[in-house]
């Protein structure tokens, strides 16, 4: 029996540090098993649910806004921990991850395993490029996501 593992890099490459999700997806190419689905999303909840429909494990990579900001700091959250964050306050998107997870739970569409890897960001204003602090976090973030993907496949053995 094979597992369906999906990595979703949430964000927008044209909004500064919000591009960390897509940048991580690119960094993972060739570093995770070939059947791992690597996709980018703008974070819109209905599209997110479509992307992970039928998945055994989902790994989300997301930009996180905090106050006070500690740009480049990494966080790993379970779906319950991510849903526990105040709705609408942590994401860089109009609808945050909390709303997305609440919708998935209400529709009974949460995947069996969901892990969120988030990095605190500095600047999400229009303009390409990650800030130095967030760019320096990319290698460790990529390692953490790759390890989570490996663990998801190991659960099947």
mmCIF file of C-alpha atoms in Angstrom:
data_model
loop_
_atom_site.group_PDB
_atom_site.id
_atom_site.type_symbol
_atom_site.label_atom_id
_atom_site.label_comp_id
_atom_site.label_asym_id
_atom_site.label_seq_id
_atom_site.Cartn_x
_atom_site.Cartn_y
_atom_site.Cartn_z
ATOM 1 C CA UNK A 1 0.000 0.000 0.000
ATOM 2 C CA UNK A 2 1.477 3.363 -0.961
ATOM 3 C CA UNK A 3 0.889 6.609 0.825
ATOM 4 C CA UNK A 4 -0.079 9.912 -0.698
ATOM 5 C CA UNK A 5 2.076 12.647 0.810
ATOM 6 C CA UNK A 6 1.485 16.262 -0.187
ATOM 7 C CA UNK A 7 3.715 19.235 0.626
ATOM 8 C CA UNK A 8 1.978 22.586 0.143
ATOM 9 C CA UNK A 9 4.079 25.733 0.081
ATOM 10 C CA UNK A 10 1.652 28.501 0.961
ATOM 11 C CA UNK A 11 2.502 32.013 -0.124
ATOM 12 C CA UNK A 12 3.237 34.534 -2.814
ATOM 13 C CA UNK A 13 6.713 35.015 -4.278
ATOM 14 C CA UNK A 14 5.883 38.652 -5.041
ATOM 15 C CA UNK A 15 5.232 39.583 -1.404
ATOM 16 C CA UNK A 16 8.675 39.419 0.156
ATOM 17 C CA UNK A 17 8.923 36.881 2.965
ATOM 18 C CA UNK A 18 5.505 35.455 2.089
ATOM 19 C CA UNK A 19 7.426 33.593 -0.626
ATOM 20 C CA UNK A 20 9.019 31.235 1.926
ATOM 21 C CA UNK A 21 6.454 28.465 1.263
ATOM 22 C CA UNK A 22 7.028 28.394 -2.512
ATOM 23 C CA UNK A 23 10.798 28.756 -1.995
ATOM 24 C CA UNK A 24 10.789 25.700 0.277
ATOM 25 C CA UNK A 25 8.866 23.660 -2.294
ATOM 26 C CA UNK A 26 11.526 24.511 -4.885
ATOM 27 C CA UNK A 27 14.315 23.609 -2.458
ATOM 28 C CA UNK A 28 12.696 20.194 -1.842
ATOM 29 C CA UNK A 29 12.763 19.124 -5.507
ATOM 30 C CA UNK A 30 15.060 16.114 -5.773
ATOM 31 C CA UNK A 31 15.317 15.798 -1.961
ATOM 32 C CA UNK A 32 12.088 13.921 -1.242
ATOM 33 C CA UNK A 33 10.684 10.735 -2.811
ATOM 34 C CA UNK A 34 9.530 11.236 -6.407
ATOM 35 C CA UNK A 35 5.911 10.402 -5.605
ATOM 36 C CA UNK A 36 5.690 13.231 -3.059
ATOM 37 C CA UNK A 37 3.369 15.911 -4.397
ATOM 38 C CA UNK A 38 5.050 19.320 -4.189
ATOM 39 C CA UNK A 39 2.584 22.136 -4.799
ATOM 40 C CA UNK A 40 2.251 25.867 -4.210
ATOM 41 C CA UNK A 41 -0.955 27.529 -3.021
ATOM 42 C CA UNK A 42 -2.131 31.043 -2.313
ATOM 43 C CA UNK A 43 -3.778 29.714 0.849
ATOM 44 C CA UNK A 44 -7.404 30.055 -0.242
ATOM 45 C CA UNK A 45 -9.219 27.454 1.915
ATOM 46 C CA UNK A 46 -11.283 25.684 -0.785
ATOM 47 C CA UNK A 47 -8.187 25.236 -2.969
ATOM 48 C CA UNK A 48 -6.206 23.951 0.009
ATOM 49 C CA UNK A 49 -8.872 21.340 0.746
ATOM 50 C CA UNK A 50 -8.800 20.252 -2.907
ATOM 51 C CA UNK A 51 -5.016 19.917 -2.836
ATOM 52 C CA UNK A 52 -5.005 17.615 0.172
ATOM 53 C CA UNK A 53 -8.174 15.636 -0.594
ATOM 54 C CA UNK A 54 -7.352 11.931 -0.274
ATOM 55 C CA UNK A 55 -3.870 12.526 1.151
ATOM 56 C CA UNK A 56 -2.536 10.349 3.947
ATOM 57 C CA UNK A 57 -0.170 13.065 5.139
ATOM 58 C CA UNK A 58 0.043 16.801 4.445
ATOM 59 C CA UNK A 59 2.923 19.104 5.231
ATOM 60 C CA UNK A 60 2.160 22.823 5.041
ATOM 61 C CA UNK A 61 4.909 25.426 4.807
ATOM 62 C CA UNK A 62 3.667 28.857 5.800
ATOM 63 C CA UNK A 63 4.839 32.359 6.650
ATOM 64 C CA UNK A 64 3.904 33.401 10.177
ATOM 65 C CA UNK A 65 3.448 36.927 11.485
ATOM 66 C CA UNK A 66 4.053 37.436 15.178
ATOM 67 C CA UNK A 67 4.343 40.355 17.520
ATOM 68 C CA UNK A 68 7.004 41.007 18.413
ATOM 69 C CA UNK A 69 8.456 39.594 15.228
ATOM 70 C CA UNK A 70 11.450 37.267 15.355
ATOM 71 C CA UNK A 71 12.162 36.923 11.625
ATOM 72 C CA UNK A 72 13.623 33.574 10.677
ATOM 73 C CA UNK A 73 12.442 31.710 13.785
ATOM 74 C CA UNK A 74 11.022 28.296 12.877
ATOM 75 C CA UNK A 75 7.933 26.624 14.306
ATOM 76 C CA UNK A 76 6.549 23.122 13.835
ATOM 77 C CA UNK A 77 2.879 22.719 14.681
ATOM 78 C CA UNK A 78 0.355 19.900 14.627
ATOM 79 C CA UNK A 79 -3.011 20.627 13.058
ATOM 80 C CA UNK A 80 -4.518 21.062 16.535
ATOM 81 C CA UNK A 81 -1.804 23.542 17.536
ATOM 82 C CA UNK A 82 -2.166 25.458 14.276
ATOM 83 C CA UNK A 83 -5.951 25.569 14.644
ATOM 84 C CA UNK A 84 -5.509 26.808 18.214
ATOM 85 C CA UNK A 85 -3.852 30.020 17.065
ATOM 86 C CA UNK A 86 -6.248 32.959 17.054
ATOM 87 C CA UNK A 87 -8.190 32.956 13.812
ATOM 88 C CA UNK A 88 -7.021 35.541 11.324
ATOM 89 C CA UNK A 89 -4.046 36.765 13.316
ATOM 90 C CA UNK A 90 -1.113 34.605 12.291
ATOM 91 C CA UNK A 91 -1.285 34.124 8.543
ATOM 92 C CA UNK A 92 -0.134 36.543 5.879
ATOM 93 C CA UNK A 93 -3.278 35.754 3.847
ATOM 94 C CA UNK A 94 -6.824 37.139 3.937
ATOM 95 C CA UNK A 95 -8.098 33.855 5.344
ATOM 96 C CA UNK A 96 -5.571 32.368 7.704
ATOM 97 C CA UNK A 97 -4.618 28.808 8.370
ATOM 98 C CA UNK A 98 -6.932 28.758 11.392
ATOM 99 C CA UNK A 99 -9.955 29.422 9.175
ATOM 100 C CA UNK A 100 -8.802 26.837 6.672
ATOM 101 C CA UNK A 101 -8.403 24.159 9.333
ATOM 102 C CA UNK A 102 -11.740 25.061 10.935
ATOM 103 C CA UNK A 103 -13.443 24.686 7.553
ATOM 104 C CA UNK A 104 -11.708 21.349 6.917
ATOM 105 C CA UNK A 105 -12.775 20.076 10.327
ATOM 106 C CA UNK A 106 -16.381 21.223 9.833
ATOM 107 C CA UNK A 107 -16.476 19.433 6.466
ATOM 108 C CA UNK A 108 -14.684 16.348 7.863
ATOM 109 C CA UNK A 109 -11.839 16.905 5.381
ATOM 110 C CA UNK A 110 -8.790 17.097 7.633
ATOM 111 C CA UNK A 111 -6.116 14.694 6.443
ATOM 112 C CA UNK A 112 -5.126 11.888 8.852
ATOM 113 C CA UNK A 113 -1.755 13.578 9.455
ATOM 114 C CA UNK A 114 -1.075 17.278 9.019
ATOM 115 C CA UNK A 115 2.074 19.105 10.093
ATOM 116 C CA UNK A 116 2.674 22.828 9.695
ATOM 117 C CA UNK A 117 6.191 24.190 9.356
ATOM 118 C CA UNK A 118 6.116 27.959 9.726
ATOM 119 C CA UNK A 119 8.763 30.647 9.730
ATOM 120 C CA UNK A 120 8.333 34.045 11.312
ATOM 121 C CA UNK A 121 8.606 36.745 8.675
ATOM 122 C CA UNK A 122 9.819 40.334 8.564
ATOM 123 C CA UNK A 123 8.350 41.922 5.450
ATOM 124 C CA UNK A 124 5.427 40.845 3.265
ATOM 125 C CA UNK A 125 5.109 44.061 1.281
ATOM 126 C CA UNK A 126 4.941 43.923 -2.494
ATOM 127 C CA UNK A 127 8.301 43.136 -3.980
ATOM 128 C CA UNK A 128 10.263 40.024 -4.759
ATOM 129 C CA UNK A 129 12.804 38.462 -2.489
ATOM 130 C CA UNK A 130 13.129 37.043 0.978
ATOM 131 C CA UNK A 131 14.630 39.125 3.756
ATOM 132 C CA UNK A 132 18.113 38.034 4.915
ATOM 133 C CA UNK A 133 16.754 36.539 8.163
ATOM 134 C CA UNK A 134 14.133 34.453 6.393
ATOM 135 C CA UNK A 135 16.497 33.440 3.576
ATOM 136 C CA UNK A 136 19.002 32.202 6.174
ATOM 137 C CA UNK A 137 16.272 30.012 7.729
ATOM 138 C CA UNK A 138 15.487 28.293 4.405
ATOM 139 C CA UNK A 139 18.099 25.475 4.651
ATOM 140 C CA UNK A 140 16.979 24.351 8.122
ATOM 141 C CA UNK A 141 13.309 24.742 7.177
ATOM 142 C CA UNK A 142 13.879 22.578 4.103
ATOM 143 C CA UNK A 143 15.613 19.936 6.256
ATOM 144 C CA UNK A 144 12.719 19.891 8.722
ATOM 145 C CA UNK A 145 10.138 19.512 5.959
ATOM 146 C CA UNK A 146 12.155 16.737 4.275
ATOM 147 C CA UNK A 147 12.392 14.902 7.625
ATOM 148 C CA UNK A 148 8.621 15.192 8.116
ATOM 149 C CA UNK A 149 8.057 13.781 4.622
ATOM 150 C CA UNK A 150 10.394 10.848 5.389
ATOM 151 C CA UNK A 151 8.517 10.171 8.631
ATOM 152 C CA UNK A 152 5.206 10.192 6.744
ATOM 153 C CA UNK A 153 6.478 7.460 4.418
ATOM 154 C CA UNK A 154 7.989 5.499 7.329
ATOM 155 C CA UNK A 155 4.567 5.274 8.992
ATOM 156 C CA UNK A 156 3.525 2.963 6.180
ATOM 157 C CA UNK A 157 6.289 0.391 6.632
#
